[in-house]
């Protein structure tokens, strides 16, 4: 019983590490460094150009992840039987779901934990300042490994792209977030003058 539990936990953990690596590789090379030359890159650059976040918009990604998860059952099975296969495959799908959930929450709700605060600064620096840095979305691990990590003191957010949770009723950064964020651009801005950096870098 304990052996089976350890196998399951170990393979789920391996699936999370595997997803985090794929998250980095896809985000960096397929979405950003491709600069709009493939469907995934164009969709992702569109994400950088929008303030909102649709959890289920990219259904193709969900289908792809489920297919990869199903394929991972085979090596897991060969290594540790059916339990290892299911843990690896389902763990990979669960890791993707976790990534999507964390990513979506960052866009629609303010931080409540130290990780939440770190994650948002890490991710929104990528969005609004250096789109070729901070490619790992849920962890800085692979950015550290591949030298693409930036740790910002403060994130400068274009006013027209500011997350709803960031702003008070006057359209300014809420007091709890002022140490981490500042706004760029006046209220009388034009969208043409504030094109997202992800589309121009």
CSV table of C-alpha atoms in Angstrom, one decimal, residues 21-200:
chain,number,residue,atom,x,y,z
A,21,UNK,CA,9.7,22.2,-18.6
A,22,UNK,CA,7.2,22.0,-21.5
A,23,UNK,CA,5.6,25.2,-20.3
A,24,UNK,CA,8.9,27.0,-20.6
A,25,UNK,CA,9.8,25.5,-24.0
A,26,UNK,CA,6.4,26.1,-25.5
A,27,UNK,CA,6.2,29.6,-24.1
A,28,UNK,CA,9.7,30.7,-25.1
A,29,UNK,CA,10.3,29.0,-28.4
A,30,UNK,CA,6.8,28.2,-29.9
A,31,UNK,CA,4.9,31.3,-28.7
A,32,UNK,CA,7.5,34.1,-28.4
A,33,UNK,CA,10.6,33.4,-30.4
A,34,UNK,CA,8.4,32.3,-33.4
A,35,UNK,CA,7.1,35.9,-33.5
A,36,UNK,CA,3.7,35.1,-34.9
A,37,UNK,CA,4.9,32.6,-37.5
A,38,UNK,CA,2.6,29.8,-36.2
A,39,UNK,CA,-1.0,29.5,-34.9
A,40,UNK,CA,0.1,29.1,-31.3
A,41,UNK,CA,2.4,32.2,-31.4
A,42,UNK,CA,-0.4,34.3,-33.0
A,43,UNK,CA,-2.9,33.2,-30.3
A,44,UNK,CA,-0.4,33.9,-27.6
A,45,UNK,CA,0.5,37.3,-28.9
A,46,UNK,CA,-3.2,38.0,-28.9
A,47,UNK,CA,-3.3,37.1,-25.2
A,48,UNK,CA,-0.6,39.7,-24.6
A,49,UNK,CA,-2.8,42.3,-26.4
A,50,UNK,CA,-5.9,41.6,-24.2
A,51,UNK,CA,-6.6,42.5,-20.6
A,52,UNK,CA,-9.1,39.6,-20.1
A,53,UNK,CA,-8.4,35.9,-19.7
A,54,UNK,CA,-10.6,33.1,-21.0
A,55,UNK,CA,-9.8,29.8,-19.2
A,56,UNK,CA,-11.2,27.6,-21.9
A,57,UNK,CA,-10.5,29.7,-25.0
A,58,UNK,CA,-7.7,27.5,-26.4
A,59,UNK,CA,-9.5,24.2,-26.5
A,60,UNK,CA,-6.9,22.9,-28.9
A,61,UNK,CA,-4.3,23.1,-26.1
A,62,UNK,CA,-6.5,21.1,-23.8
A,63,UNK,CA,-6.9,18.4,-26.5
A,64,UNK,CA,-3.2,18.3,-27.0
A,65,UNK,CA,-2.4,18.0,-23.3
A,66,UNK,CA,-4.9,15.2,-22.9
A,67,UNK,CA,-3.3,13.4,-25.9
A,68,UNK,CA,0.2,13.8,-24.5
A,69,UNK,CA,-1.1,12.7,-21.1
A,70,UNK,CA,-2.6,9.5,-22.7
A,71,UNK,CA,0.7,8.9,-24.5
A,72,UNK,CA,2.6,9.2,-21.2
A,73,UNK,CA,0.7,6.3,-19.7
A,74,UNK,CA,2.8,3.9,-21.8
A,75,UNK,CA,6.3,4.8,-20.4
A,76,UNK,CA,4.8,5.1,-16.9
A,77,UNK,CA,3.3,1.7,-17.3
A,78,UNK,CA,6.6,0.2,-18.6
A,79,UNK,CA,8.5,1.7,-15.6
A,80,UNK,CA,6.1,1.0,-12.8
A,81,UNK,CA,3.0,-0.8,-14.0
A,82,UNK,CA,-0.5,0.6,-14.6
A,83,UNK,CA,-0.4,2.7,-11.4
A,84,UNK,CA,2.7,4.5,-12.6
A,85,UNK,CA,1.3,5.0,-16.1
A,86,UNK,CA,-2.0,6.5,-14.8
A,87,UNK,CA,-0.2,8.7,-12.3
A,88,UNK,CA,2.2,10.0,-15.0
A,89,UNK,CA,-0.6,10.6,-17.6
A,90,UNK,CA,-3.2,12.1,-15.2
A,91,UNK,CA,-0.5,14.0,-13.4
A,92,UNK,CA,0.5,15.7,-16.6
A,93,UNK,CA,-3.1,16.8,-17.3
A,94,UNK,CA,-3.5,17.9,-13.7
A,95,UNK,CA,-0.2,20.0,-14.0
A,96,UNK,CA,-1.6,21.7,-17.1
A,97,UNK,CA,-4.9,22.4,-15.3
A,98,UNK,CA,-2.9,23.9,-12.4
A,99,UNK,CA,-0.9,26.1,-14.8
A,100,UNK,CA,-4.1,27.3,-16.5
A,101,UNK,CA,-5.8,28.0,-13.1
A,102,UNK,CA,-2.8,29.9,-11.7
A,103,UNK,CA,-2.4,31.9,-14.9
A,104,UNK,CA,-6.1,32.8,-15.0
A,105,UNK,CA,-6.3,33.8,-11.4
A,106,UNK,CA,-3.3,36.1,-11.8
A,107,UNK,CA,-5.1,38.0,-14.5
A,108,UNK,CA,-8.5,38.3,-12.7
A,109,UNK,CA,-7.7,38.5,-9.0
A,110,UNK,CA,-5.1,40.2,-6.7
A,111,UNK,CA,-2.5,38.3,-4.7
A,112,UNK,CA,-3.3,36.8,-1.3
A,113,UNK,CA,0.0,34.9,-0.7
A,114,UNK,CA,3.7,35.4,-1.0
A,115,UNK,CA,3.7,33.1,-4.0
A,116,UNK,CA,0.8,35.0,-5.5
A,117,UNK,CA,2.6,38.3,-5.2
A,118,UNK,CA,5.8,36.8,-6.6
A,119,UNK,CA,4.0,35.1,-9.5
A,120,UNK,CA,2.2,38.2,-10.6
A,121,UNK,CA,5.3,40.4,-10.6
A,122,UNK,CA,7.2,37.7,-12.5
A,123,UNK,CA,4.5,37.2,-15.0
A,124,UNK,CA,3.4,40.7,-15.6
A,125,UNK,CA,7.0,41.9,-16.0
A,126,UNK,CA,7.0,39.4,-18.9
A,127,UNK,CA,3.8,40.8,-20.2
A,128,UNK,CA,4.6,44.5,-20.1
A,129,UNK,CA,8.4,44.9,-20.1
A,130,UNK,CA,10.4,42.0,-21.4
A,131,UNK,CA,8.4,39.4,-23.3
A,132,UNK,CA,11.5,37.3,-24.0
A,133,UNK,CA,12.3,37.0,-20.3
A,134,UNK,CA,10.5,35.2,-17.5
A,135,UNK,CA,9.2,32.5,-19.8
A,136,UNK,CA,8.4,30.1,-17.0
A,137,UNK,CA,4.8,30.9,-16.0
A,138,UNK,CA,4.4,29.0,-12.7
A,139,UNK,CA,8.0,28.6,-11.6
A,140,UNK,CA,11.3,30.4,-12.1
A,141,UNK,CA,13.2,27.1,-12.3
A,142,UNK,CA,13.8,26.9,-16.0
A,143,UNK,CA,14.4,30.7,-16.4
A,144,UNK,CA,17.2,30.2,-13.9
A,145,UNK,CA,18.6,27.2,-15.7
A,146,UNK,CA,18.5,28.9,-19.1
A,147,UNK,CA,19.4,32.5,-18.1
A,148,UNK,CA,16.1,34.2,-18.9
A,149,UNK,CA,15.1,35.2,-15.4
A,150,UNK,CA,14.5,38.9,-14.5
A,151,UNK,CA,13.5,39.9,-11.0
A,152,UNK,CA,11.8,43.3,-11.2
A,153,UNK,CA,11.6,45.7,-8.4
A,154,UNK,CA,8.5,47.2,-9.8
A,155,UNK,CA,6.3,46.4,-12.8
A,156,UNK,CA,5.2,49.2,-15.1
A,157,UNK,CA,1.7,48.4,-16.5
A,158,UNK,CA,0.2,50.3,-19.5
A,159,UNK,CA,-2.9,52.0,-18.1
A,160,UNK,CA,-5.2,50.5,-20.8
A,161,UNK,CA,-3.9,47.0,-20.0
A,162,UNK,CA,-4.1,47.3,-16.2
A,163,UNK,CA,-5.7,44.3,-14.5
A,164,UNK,CA,-9.1,45.2,-12.9
A,165,UNK,CA,-7.9,44.0,-9.5
A,166,UNK,CA,-5.0,46.4,-9.6
A,167,UNK,CA,-7.0,49.6,-9.8
A,168,UNK,CA,-9.1,51.6,-7.4
A,169,UNK,CA,-12.3,53.4,-8.2
A,170,UNK,CA,-10.2,56.4,-9.5
A,171,UNK,CA,-8.3,54.2,-11.9
A,172,UNK,CA,-5.1,54.3,-9.9
A,173,UNK,CA,-3.0,51.5,-8.4
A,174,UNK,CA,-4.6,50.4,-5.1
A,175,UNK,CA,-2.4,51.2,-2.1
A,176,UNK,CA,-1.5,47.5,-1.3
A,177,UNK,CA,0.0,47.1,-4.8
A,178,UNK,CA,1.9,50.4,-5.2
A,179,UNK,CA,5.3,49.0,-4.1
A,180,UNK,CA,5.1,46.4,-6.9
A,181,UNK,CA,3.2,48.3,-9.7
A,182,UNK,CA,3.0,51.6,-11.4
A,183,UNK,CA,1.0,52.8,-14.4
A,184,UNK,CA,2.3,54.1,-17.7
A,185,UNK,CA,0.3,56.5,-19.8
A,186,UNK,CA,-2.3,59.2,-19.1
A,187,UNK,CA,-6.0,58.6,-18.9
A,188,UNK,CA,-6.4,60.5,-22.2
A,189,UNK,CA,-4.5,57.9,-24.2
A,190,UNK,CA,-5.1,56.3,-27.5
A,191,UNK,CA,-4.8,52.6,-28.1
A,192,UNK,CA,-2.4,53.2,-31.0
A,193,UNK,CA,0.0,54.9,-28.6
A,194,UNK,CA,0.0,52.1,-26.2
A,195,UNK,CA,0.6,49.0,-28.3
A,196,UNK,CA,1.7,46.0,-26.1
A,197,UNK,CA,5.4,45.4,-26.1
A,198,UNK,CA,4.8,41.8,-26.9
A,199,UNK,CA,3.7,42.8,-30.4
A,200,UNK,CA,6.5,45.3,-31.0
